[in-house]
Coordinates of C-alpha atoms (C1' of nucleotides) in Angstrom, one line a residue:
Chain A
M1 CA 5.0 -16.2 16.0
R2 CA 7.6 -14.8 18.3
L3 CA 8.3 -11.2 17.4
S4 CA 12.0 -11.6 18.2
R5 CA 12.3 -14.0 15.4
Y6 CA 9.8 -12.3 13.0
F7 CA 10.6 -9.8 10.3
L8 CA 8.7 -6.6 11.3
P9 CA 10.8 -3.5 10.3
I10 CA 8.7 -0.8 12.0
L11 CA 9.7 2.8 11.5
R12 CA 9.6 5.4 14.2
E13 CA 9.6 8.3 11.9
T14 CA 7.4 8.8 8.9
P15 CA 9.1 8.6 5.5
K16 CA 8.7 11.9 3.8
E17 CA 7.1 10.6 0.6
A18 CA 3.9 9.4 2.5
E19 CA 1.1 11.9 2.3
I20 CA -2.0 10.0 3.4
A21 CA -2.7 8.0 6.5
S22 CA -2.8 4.6 4.9
H23 CA 0.5 5.0 3.0
R24 CA 2.2 6.4 6.1
L25 CA 1.0 3.6 8.3
M26 CA 1.8 0.9 5.8
L27 CA 5.4 2.1 5.7
R28 CA 5.6 2.7 9.5
A29 CA 4.1 -0.6 10.4
G30 CA 6.4 -2.5 8.1
L31 CA 3.8 -3.7 5.6
L32 CA 5.4 -2.3 2.5
R33 CA 8.6 -1.2 0.9
Q34 CA 8.6 0.9 -2.2
Q35 CA 10.9 -0.4 -5.0
A36 CA 10.1 2.1 -7.7
A37 CA 7.4 4.6 -8.4
G38 CA 4.1 2.7 -7.9
I39 CA 5.9 -0.6 -7.3
Y40 CA 6.1 -2.2 -3.9
S41 CA 7.4 -5.2 -2.1
W42 CA 4.9 -6.7 0.4
L43 CA 6.7 -7.4 3.7
P44 CA 5.5 -10.2 5.9
L45 CA 2.9 -8.3 7.9
G46 CA 1.5 -6.7 4.7
L47 CA 1.4 -10.0 2.9
R48 CA -0.6 -11.6 5.8
V49 CA -3.3 -8.9 5.4
L50 CA -3.3 -9.2 1.6
N51 CA -3.8 -13.0 2.0
K52 CA -6.6 -12.5 4.4
I53 CA -8.4 -10.3 1.9
T54 CA -7.9 -12.6 -1.1
T55 CA -9.2 -15.5 0.9
I56 CA -12.4 -13.7 1.6
V57 CA -12.6 -12.5 -2.0
R58 CA -12.2 -16.1 -3.2
E59 CA -14.8 -17.5 -0.8
E60 CA -17.4 -15.1 -2.0
Q61 CA -16.6 -15.5 -5.6
N62 CA -16.9 -19.3 -5.2
R63 CA -20.1 -18.9 -3.3
S64 CA -21.6 -17.0 -6.2
G65 CA -20.7 -19.8 -8.6
A66 CA -17.6 -18.3 -10.2
V67 CA -14.7 -20.6 -11.0
E68 CA -11.1 -19.8 -10.4
L69 CA -8.3 -20.2 -12.9
L70 CA -5.0 -18.4 -13.4
M71 CA -3.8 -16.5 -16.4
P72 CA -0.3 -15.1 -16.9
T73 CA 0.9 -11.6 -16.4
I74 CA 2.6 -11.4 -19.8
Q75 CA 0.4 -11.5 -22.9
S76 CA 1.1 -11.4 -26.6
A77 CA 0.2 -8.3 -28.6
E78 CA -1.5 -10.4 -31.2
L79 CA -4.5 -11.1 -29.0
W80 CA -5.0 -7.4 -28.3
R81 CA -4.9 -6.6 -32.0
E82 CA -7.9 -8.9 -32.5
S83 CA -10.0 -6.8 -30.2
G84 CA -8.5 -3.5 -31.5
R85 CA -7.3 -2.5 -28.1
Y86 CA -3.6 -2.8 -28.8
D87 CA -3.5 0.6 -30.4
A88 CA -6.5 2.0 -28.4
Y89 CA -5.0 1.3 -25.0
G90 CA -2.3 4.0 -25.1
K91 CA 0.7 4.5 -22.9
E92 CA -0.9 3.0 -19.8
M93 CA 0.0 -0.4 -21.3
L94 CA 3.5 -1.6 -20.6
R95 CA 4.7 -2.9 -24.0
I96 CA 7.8 -5.1 -24.1
R97 CA 9.7 -7.3 -26.6
D98 CA 11.1 -10.7 -26.1
R99 CA 14.4 -12.0 -27.5
H100 CA 12.8 -12.8 -30.8
D101 CA 11.6 -9.3 -31.0
R102 CA 8.0 -10.4 -30.6
E103 CA 5.6 -7.8 -29.2
M104 CA 4.4 -8.6 -25.7
L105 CA 2.8 -6.7 -22.9
Y106 CA 2.3 -6.9 -19.2
G107 CA -1.4 -7.4 -18.8
P108 CA -3.4 -4.4 -17.6
T109 CA -6.5 -6.6 -17.7
N110 CA -7.6 -9.9 -19.2
E111 CA -10.7 -9.6 -21.4
E112 CA -8.9 -10.7 -24.5
M113 CA -7.2 -13.6 -22.9
I114 CA -10.3 -14.9 -21.1
T115 CA -12.2 -14.6 -24.4
D116 CA -9.5 -16.6 -26.1
I117 CA -9.8 -19.3 -23.5
F118 CA -13.6 -19.4 -23.7
R119 CA -13.7 -19.6 -27.5
A120 CA -11.1 -22.4 -27.5
Y121 CA -13.4 -24.7 -25.5
V122 CA -17.0 -23.6 -25.3
R123 CA -19.3 -24.4 -28.2
S124 CA -22.8 -24.8 -26.8
Y125 CA -25.3 -22.7 -24.9
K126 CA -25.6 -25.7 -22.6
D127 CA -22.3 -24.8 -21.0
L128 CA -23.6 -21.4 -20.0
P129 CA -23.7 -19.5 -17.9
L130 CA -20.0 -19.4 -17.0
N131 CA -18.0 -17.1 -14.8
L132 CA -14.3 -17.5 -14.7
Y133 CA -12.0 -15.4 -12.5
H134 CA -8.5 -15.1 -11.4
L135 CA -6.3 -13.2 -8.9
Q136 CA -3.3 -11.9 -10.7
W137 CA -0.9 -8.9 -10.7
K138 CA -1.7 -6.2 -13.2
F139 CA 0.4 -3.4 -14.5
R140 CA -0.9 -0.1 -15.6
D141 CA 1.7 2.6 -16.3
E142 CA -0.1 5.4 -14.6
I143 CA 1.0 8.9 -15.3
R144 CA 1.3 9.6 -11.7
P145 CA 1.1 6.8 -9.2
R146 CA 0.6 8.0 -5.7
F147 CA -0.8 7.2 -2.2
G148 CA 1.1 3.9 -1.9
T149 CA -0.9 0.9 -2.9
M150 CA -4.0 3.1 -3.3
R151 CA -2.9 3.9 -6.8
S152 CA 0.1 1.9 -7.7
R153 CA 1.3 0.8 -11.1
E154 CA 1.6 -2.8 -10.2
F155 CA -1.4 -4.0 -8.3
L156 CA -3.3 -7.2 -7.5
M157 CA -6.7 -7.6 -9.1
K158 CA -9.4 -10.2 -8.8
D159 CA -11.0 -10.0 -12.2
A160 CA -14.0 -12.2 -13.1
Y161 CA -15.5 -12.6 -16.6
S162 CA -19.1 -13.8 -17.2
F163 CA -20.4 -15.5 -20.4
D164 CA -24.1 -15.8 -21.2
L165 CA -26.2 -16.6 -24.2
D166 CA -28.2 -13.4 -24.1
Q167 CA -28.6 -10.1 -22.3
E168 CA -31.2 -11.5 -19.9
G169 CA -28.7 -14.1 -18.8
A170 CA -25.9 -11.6 -18.6
R171 CA -28.1 -9.5 -16.4
H172 CA -28.4 -12.3 -13.9
S173 CA -24.6 -12.9 -14.0
Y174 CA -24.2 -9.2 -13.3
N175 CA -26.5 -9.5 -10.3
K176 CA -24.6 -12.4 -8.9
M177 CA -21.5 -10.4 -8.8
F178 CA -23.3 -7.4 -7.4
V179 CA -24.5 -9.5 -4.5
A180 CA -21.1 -11.2 -4.1
Y181 CA -19.4 -7.8 -3.9
L182 CA -21.8 -6.5 -1.3
R183 CA -21.0 -9.6 0.8
T184 CA -17.3 -9.4 0.2
F185 CA -16.9 -5.8 1.3
A186 CA -19.1 -6.3 4.3
R187 CA -17.0 -9.3 5.4
L188 CA -13.9 -7.1 5.1
G189 CA -15.4 -4.8 7.6
L190 CA -16.3 -2.1 5.1
K191 CA -19.5 -0.3 4.3
S192 CA -19.6 -0.3 0.5
I193 CA -22.0 1.6 -1.6
P194 CA -22.8 0.5 -5.2
M195 CA -23.0 3.6 -7.4
R196 CA -24.0 3.9 -11.0
A197 CA -20.8 4.5 -13.0
D198 CA -19.6 5.5 -16.3
T199 CA -18.6 2.5 -18.3
G200 CA -15.5 4.3 -19.7
P201 CA -13.4 2.9 -22.5
I202 CA -14.2 -0.6 -21.6
G203 CA -17.7 -0.2 -23.2
G204 CA -21.1 -1.5 -22.4
D205 CA -24.2 0.1 -20.8
L206 CA -24.5 -1.3 -17.3
S207 CA -21.9 -0.6 -14.6
H208 CA -21.5 0.0 -10.9
E209 CA -18.6 1.2 -8.8
F210 CA -18.4 0.0 -5.3
I211 CA -17.3 2.9 -3.1
I212 CA -16.4 3.1 0.5
L213 CA -16.6 6.5 2.2
A214 CA -13.3 7.9 3.4
A215 CA -12.1 11.5 3.9
T216 CA -9.1 10.9 1.7
G217 CA -11.0 9.3 -1.1
E218 CA -10.2 10.2 -4.6
S219 CA -13.7 10.5 -6.0
E220 CA -16.5 12.8 -5.0
V221 CA -19.7 10.9 -4.4
F222 CA -23.3 11.6 -3.6
C223 CA -26.0 9.4 -2.1
H224 CA -29.1 9.0 0.0
R225 CA -28.3 8.2 3.6
D226 CA -30.6 5.2 3.6
V227 CA -28.3 3.3 1.3
L228 CA -25.8 3.0 4.2
D229 CA -28.3 1.0 6.2
T230 CA -29.5 -1.4 3.5
P231 CA -29.1 -5.0 4.7
I232 CA -26.3 -7.2 3.3
P233 CA -27.6 -10.4 1.6
P234 CA -27.0 -13.4 3.9
A235 CA -24.5 -16.2 3.2
D236 CA -27.3 -18.6 2.3
T237 CA -28.6 -16.4 -0.5
D238 CA -29.6 -18.6 -3.5
F239 CA -27.6 -17.3 -6.4
D240 CA -29.7 -19.2 -8.8
D241 CA -32.9 -17.5 -7.8
V242 CA -33.1 -15.0 -10.6
A243 CA -36.1 -13.0 -9.3
H244 CA -34.7 -12.9 -5.7
L245 CA -31.3 -11.6 -6.8
Q246 CA -33.0 -9.0 -9.0
S247 CA -35.0 -7.8 -6.1
I248 CA -31.9 -7.4 -4.0
V249 CA -30.2 -5.4 -6.7
D250 CA -33.3 -3.3 -7.2
K251 CA -33.5 -2.5 -3.6
W252 CA -29.9 -1.3 -3.5
T253 CA -30.2 0.7 -6.8
S254 CA -33.5 2.3 -6.1
V255 CA -31.8 4.6 -3.6
Y256 CA -29.9 7.5 -5.1
A257 CA -26.1 7.0 -5.2
A258 CA -23.7 8.2 -7.9
T259 CA -20.1 9.3 -8.5
S260 CA -19.5 12.9 -9.7
E261 CA -19.3 11.7 -13.3
M262 CA -22.8 10.3 -13.1
H263 CA -24.2 12.8 -10.7
D264 CA -27.7 14.1 -11.3
E265 CA -28.2 17.4 -9.5
A266 CA -32.0 17.4 -9.9
A267 CA -32.3 13.9 -8.4
F268 CA -30.0 14.7 -5.6
A269 CA -31.9 18.0 -4.8
A270 CA -35.1 16.0 -4.4
I271 CA -33.6 14.1 -1.4
P272 CA -34.5 15.6 2.0
D273 CA -31.6 17.6 3.3
D274 CA -31.0 15.4 6.4
K275 CA -30.7 12.3 4.1
K276 CA -28.2 13.9 1.7
V277 CA -24.7 12.5 1.8
S278 CA -22.0 14.3 -0.1
A279 CA -18.6 12.9 0.6
R280 CA -15.4 11.5 -0.8
G281 CA -15.0 7.8 -1.6
I282 CA -12.6 5.2 -2.6
E283 CA -13.4 2.9 -5.4
V284 CA -12.8 -0.7 -4.3
G285 CA -14.7 -2.6 -7.0
H286 CA -16.2 -2.1 -10.4
I287 CA -18.6 -4.3 -12.4
F288 CA -19.5 -4.0 -16.0
Y289 CA -21.8 -5.6 -18.5
F290 CA -20.5 -5.0 -22.0
G291 CA -22.4 -7.3 -24.2
T292 CA -20.6 -8.6 -27.3
K293 CA -17.8 -6.0 -27.4
Y294 CA -15.1 -8.6 -27.3
S295 CA -17.0 -11.8 -28.3
E296 CA -17.9 -10.3 -31.7
P297 CA -14.5 -9.3 -33.0
M298 CA -12.8 -12.3 -31.3
K299 CA -15.5 -14.7 -32.5
A300 CA -16.4 -16.2 -29.2
T301 CA -19.7 -17.8 -30.2
V302 CA -21.9 -20.6 -29.0
T303 CA -24.7 -22.5 -30.7
G304 CA -28.0 -21.7 -29.3
P305 CA -31.1 -23.9 -28.8
D306 CA -32.2 -22.9 -32.3
G307 CA -29.1 -24.2 -33.9
H308 CA -27.7 -20.7 -34.8
E309 CA -24.3 -19.5 -33.7
R310 CA -24.2 -16.2 -31.8
P311 CA -21.6 -14.2 -29.9
V312 CA -21.8 -14.5 -26.2
H313 CA -22.7 -11.7 -23.8
M314 CA -20.0 -10.8 -21.4
G315 CA -19.4 -8.9 -18.3
S316 CA -16.3 -8.2 -16.2
Y317 CA -15.9 -7.6 -12.5
G318 CA -12.9 -6.3 -10.7
I319 CA -11.8 -5.9 -7.1
G320 CA -8.3 -4.6 -6.2
P321 CA -7.1 -6.4 -3.0
S322 CA -3.9 -4.4 -2.9
R323 CA -5.9 -1.2 -3.0
L324 CA -8.2 -2.6 -0.4
V325 CA -5.4 -3.0 2.2
A326 CA -4.9 0.8 1.9
A327 CA -8.7 1.5 1.8
I328 CA -9.3 -0.5 5.0
I329 CA -6.6 1.5 6.8
E330 CA -8.1 4.8 5.5
A331 CA -11.4 3.7 6.9
S332 CA -10.0 2.3 10.2
H333 CA -7.1 4.0 12.0
D334 CA -6.4 6.4 14.8
E335 CA -3.6 8.5 16.1
A336 CA -1.7 5.5 17.4
G337 CA -1.9 3.4 14.3
I338 CA -3.9 0.9 12.3
V339 CA -7.1 -0.6 13.7
W340 CA -7.6 -3.8 11.7
P341 CA -11.2 -5.2 11.4
D342 CA -10.9 -8.7 12.8
P343 CA -11.4 -10.6 9.5
V344 CA -8.4 -9.0 7.8
A345 CA -6.0 -8.6 10.8
P346 CA -2.5 -10.0 10.2
F347 CA -2.7 -11.6 13.6
D348 CA -5.6 -12.2 15.9
V349 CA -3.8 -11.5 19.1
A350 CA -0.7 -9.5 20.2
L351 CA 0.7 -11.1 23.4
L352 CA 2.9 -8.6 25.3
N353 CA 5.4 -9.9 27.8
L354 CA 6.0 -6.8 29.7
K355 CA 9.0 -8.3 31.6
P356 CA 10.8 -10.9 29.6
G357 CA 13.2 -12.9 31.7
D358 CA 10.8 -12.9 34.7
S359 CA 9.9 -16.5 35.2
A360 CA 6.3 -15.7 36.1
T361 CA 5.6 -13.5 33.0
D362 CA 7.5 -15.9 30.8
D363 CA 5.5 -18.9 32.0
A364 CA 2.2 -17.1 31.7
C365 CA 3.0 -15.9 28.2
G366 CA 4.2 -19.4 27.2
H367 CA 1.0 -20.9 28.4
L368 CA -1.2 -18.3 26.7
Y369 CA 0.7 -18.6 23.5
R370 CA 0.2 -22.4 23.3
A371 CA -3.4 -22.3 24.5
L372 CA -4.4 -19.7 21.9
G373 CA -2.5 -21.5 19.2
L374 CA -4.3 -24.7 20.0
R375 CA -7.6 -22.8 19.5
G376 CA -6.5 -21.7 16.0
R377 CA -5.6 -18.1 16.9
D378 CA -2.7 -16.4 15.2
V379 CA -0.7 -14.9 18.0
L380 CA 2.2 -12.4 17.7
Y381 CA 4.2 -12.9 20.9
D382 CA 6.2 -9.8 21.7
D383 CA 9.1 -11.5 23.6
R384 CA 11.6 -8.8 22.7
D385 CA 13.8 -7.3 25.4
E386 CA 12.1 -3.9 25.2
R387 CA 10.5 -1.7 27.8
P388 CA 6.7 -1.9 28.1
G389 CA 6.1 1.5 26.5
A390 CA 7.8 0.4 23.3
K391 CA 5.7 -2.8 23.2
F392 CA 2.4 -0.9 23.7
A393 CA 3.4 1.5 20.9
T394 CA 4.3 -1.3 18.5
A395 CA 1.1 -3.3 19.2
D396 CA -1.1 -0.2 18.7
L397 CA 0.8 0.7 15.5
I398 CA 0.3 -2.6 13.8
G399 CA -3.3 -2.7 15.0
V400 CA -3.9 -6.3 16.0
P401 CA -7.5 -6.5 17.3
W402 CA -6.7 -8.0 20.7
Q403 CA -3.8 -7.3 23.0
I404 CA -3.0 -9.4 26.1
L405 CA -0.7 -7.6 28.5
V406 CA 1.2 -9.8 30.8
G407 CA 3.2 -8.0 33.5
P408 CA 4.2 -8.5 37.1
R409 CA 1.7 -6.0 38.4
S410 CA -1.5 -7.8 37.3
L411 CA 0.1 -11.3 37.4
S412 CA 0.7 -10.8 41.2
E413 CA -3.1 -11.1 41.5
G414 CA -3.1 -14.0 39.0
K415 CA -4.5 -11.8 36.3
V416 CA -3.6 -10.6 32.8
E417 CA -5.0 -7.6 31.0
V418 CA -7.0 -8.0 27.8
K419 CA -7.3 -4.9 25.7
R420 CA -9.4 -4.4 22.6
R421 CA -7.4 -2.3 20.1
A422 CA -10.5 -0.6 18.5
T423 CA -12.1 0.7 21.6
G424 CA -9.2 0.7 24.1
E425 CA -11.4 -1.2 26.6
R426 CA -9.4 -3.3 29.1
E427 CA -10.4 -6.2 31.3
L428 CA -8.5 -7.9 34.0
L429 CA -9.0 -11.6 33.6
S430 CA -7.5 -14.9 34.8
I431 CA -5.3 -16.6 32.2
E432 CA -8.0 -19.1 31.5
D433 CA -10.7 -16.5 31.1
A434 CA -8.4 -14.5 28.9
V435 CA -8.1 -17.4 26.5
V436 CA -11.9 -17.8 26.4
R437 CA -12.4 -14.1 26.0
V438 CA -10.1 -13.9 23.0
A439 CA -10.5 -17.3 21.4
G440 CA -14.2 -17.7 22.1
Chain B
rC1 C1' 2.4 15.4 -20.3
rG2 C1' 2.7 20.8 -18.2
rG3 C1' 4.0 23.3 -13.4
rG4 C1' 6.8 23.0 -8.6
rG5 C1' 10.3 20.6 -5.4
rC6 C1' 13.8 17.0 -3.4
rA7 C1' 18.3 13.7 -3.6
rU8 C1' 24.0 14.2 2.5
rA9 C1' 24.7 7.1 7.4
rG10 C1' 18.9 2.5 7.9
rC11 C1' 15.0 6.8 8.9
rG12 C1' 14.2 12.2 9.7
rC13 C1' 17.2 16.4 8.8
rA14 C1' 21.4 20.6 9.1
rG15 C1' 25.5 22.0 6.2
rU16 C1' 25.1 24.5 -0.2
rC17 C1' 23.7 31.3 -0.5
rU18 C1' 29.6 33.0 1.0
rG19 C1' 34.3 26.4 -1.9
rG20 C1' 38.7 24.7 2.9
rU21 C1' 38.6 18.5 8.8
rA22 C1' 31.0 15.7 6.7
rG23 C1' 27.5 16.9 11.3
rC24 C1' 22.8 16.4 14.6
rG25 C1' 18.4 13.4 16.4
rC26 C1' 16.4 8.6 16.1
rA27 C1' 17.9 3.6 14.9
rU28 C1' 22.2 -0.2 15.3
rC29 C1' 26.4 -2.6 18.4
rU30 C1' 29.0 -3.1 23.6
rG31 C1' 28.7 -2.4 29.0
rC32 C1' 26.1 -1.0 33.4
rU33 C1' 21.6 0.7 35.5
rU34 C1' 16.4 0.5 34.4
rU35 C1' 11.4 -2.1 33.4
rG36 C1' 3.0 -0.8 32.9
rG37 C1' 2.8 4.0 27.5
rG38 C1' 8.6 4.7 22.4
rA39 C1' 14.4 4.6 29.4
rG40 C1' 19.3 6.8 31.4
rC41 C1' 24.6 7.0 31.4
rA42 C1' 29.3 5.7 29.1
rG43 C1' 31.6 4.0 24.7
rA44 C1' 31.6 2.2 19.4
rG45 C1' 30.5 1.3 14.3
rG46 C1' 28.3 3.1 10.0
rG47 C1' 29.2 8.1 4.3
rU48 C1' 32.2 6.9 -3.3
rC49 C1' 27.3 13.7 -0.1
rG50 C1' 22.2 10.2 -6.6
rC51 C1' 25.4 9.5 -11.3
rA52 C1' 28.8 11.6 -15.1
rG53 C1' 31.7 15.5 -16.7
rG54 C1' 33.7 20.5 -16.0
rU55 C1' 35.9 25.0 -13.2
rU56 C1' 39.6 25.3 -9.0
rC57 C1' 45.5 24.5 -5.3
rA58 C1' 40.9 22.6 -3.1
rA59 C1' 33.8 20.9 -4.7
rA60 C1' 28.4 18.1 -0.6
rU61 C1' 28.9 23.5 -1.8
rC62 C1' 30.0 26.7 -8.3
rC63 C1' 28.8 25.2 -13.8
rU64 C1' 26.7 21.5 -17.6
rG65 C1' 24.3 17.0 -18.6
rC66 C1' 21.8 12.7 -16.9
rU67 C1' 19.0 9.6 -13.5
rG68 C1' 15.7 8.6 -9.5
rC69 C1' 11.8 10.1 -6.2
rC70 C1' 7.9 13.4 -4.3
rC71 C1' 3.9 17.2 -4.7
rC72 C1' -0.1 20.1 -7.8
rG73 C1' -3.4 19.4 -12.5
rA74 C1' -6.1 16.3 -16.7
rC75 C1' -7.1 9.8 -16.8
rC76 C1' -7.7 4.8 -13.9
rA77 C1' -9.1 -1.6 -9.8

RNA sequence: CGGGGCAUAGCGCAGUCUGGUAGCGCAUCUGCUUUGGGAGCAGAGGGUCGCAGGUUCAAAUCCUGCUGCCCCGACCA
């Protein structure tokens, strides 16, 4: 992509409404535009990051055996009356009426609807276990949205729902998501910590929040330092191996880690002082087992091996990709701007032509642009008629992991400069070596 | 929902107290010079001062109502 033909409205000054780093940088780097309180447009660069994240989320959901579908944003109130949540949910739910005066709502979550889909088709225990998920925009009319997409009213959520014959099966489904989440966040370049969590109004008795540590996090969290070094399950983990998955979850949950709501002072006090971590965290995922809370009132039943019908045991599992964009920035930025982890970066390489119009730099950039493109790299080519300083500032701000600086100075020796955004390390390389360095 | 604040050019702000030609910086456009860490000079364009009503010879400024947004607190991916 040539920057001169792209749509990247970067801001030199910080809009006054932005308090925290991620919000400030998302506005400055042209990722986001606010349209109303807690409601945002995703500009091209922001959308690229969001898509990178959802791709990884999907890959790990699919790997664990979950199956993707897509449910609508608008739901009918009728369904929510069946579960009893239409009245219970309160003002957070955006209620609307259609032209026939039918009561509708903009979905804040999809337990009812997925249960309706399940009960319409599934009759036998032989079709279990089943885990269905989708990625869809949600709306929760928060009292006070803030911090950009960290807490917005409209947000993208990956929500998965598991169905099992009994609690034992549901436990395994829960463990699958537990492992999938560990892998997902690790692949996004984040160190996530599963923490015992309150189940809240959603019900049930088994729940973990996945927290990443960041100074601007909204929750206060406590954990044993060792949890930060627990190994992430590998890609070839067998998700059908019940005992193995349980052992992974046991290893992670045997180390103390809890949010302030679930904090146990005595247990924390027993940890050696040098292993105590008391910090702030951002919740990026939340998993629940809630048994038959919805299947019972909504009559989602299957016939078991004994010929008896019984309500299925369910769990739900949420990740907020739109929040993750902000969370990743909170965890990875510096004075100059965003520092994207490679897997989620909007582009792989920023190619800076420091003297556009000069035939030597133009030719070298053209060559690099094509060579990297052929190797499958997304390159943002800064071909604007700007001074070098402005290009450096832009490249640093938008945080693309690799920068290739092409100017007359190094080019006179037949070299270009390859800079790593995260560390600031620079190498003078020939054009061919630069391609290999960046594209592997 | 309680408390506090803001609304003036695309962005950041001054002007409001004490009514009288709507300003500054950045950005944008044109020209020339410049070109390795957000260039310089010269010129230009861009505003129903959030909306509605009122007071006044005269309102960005005073009064009333409304709307939007932000911050602090209790809830949430």
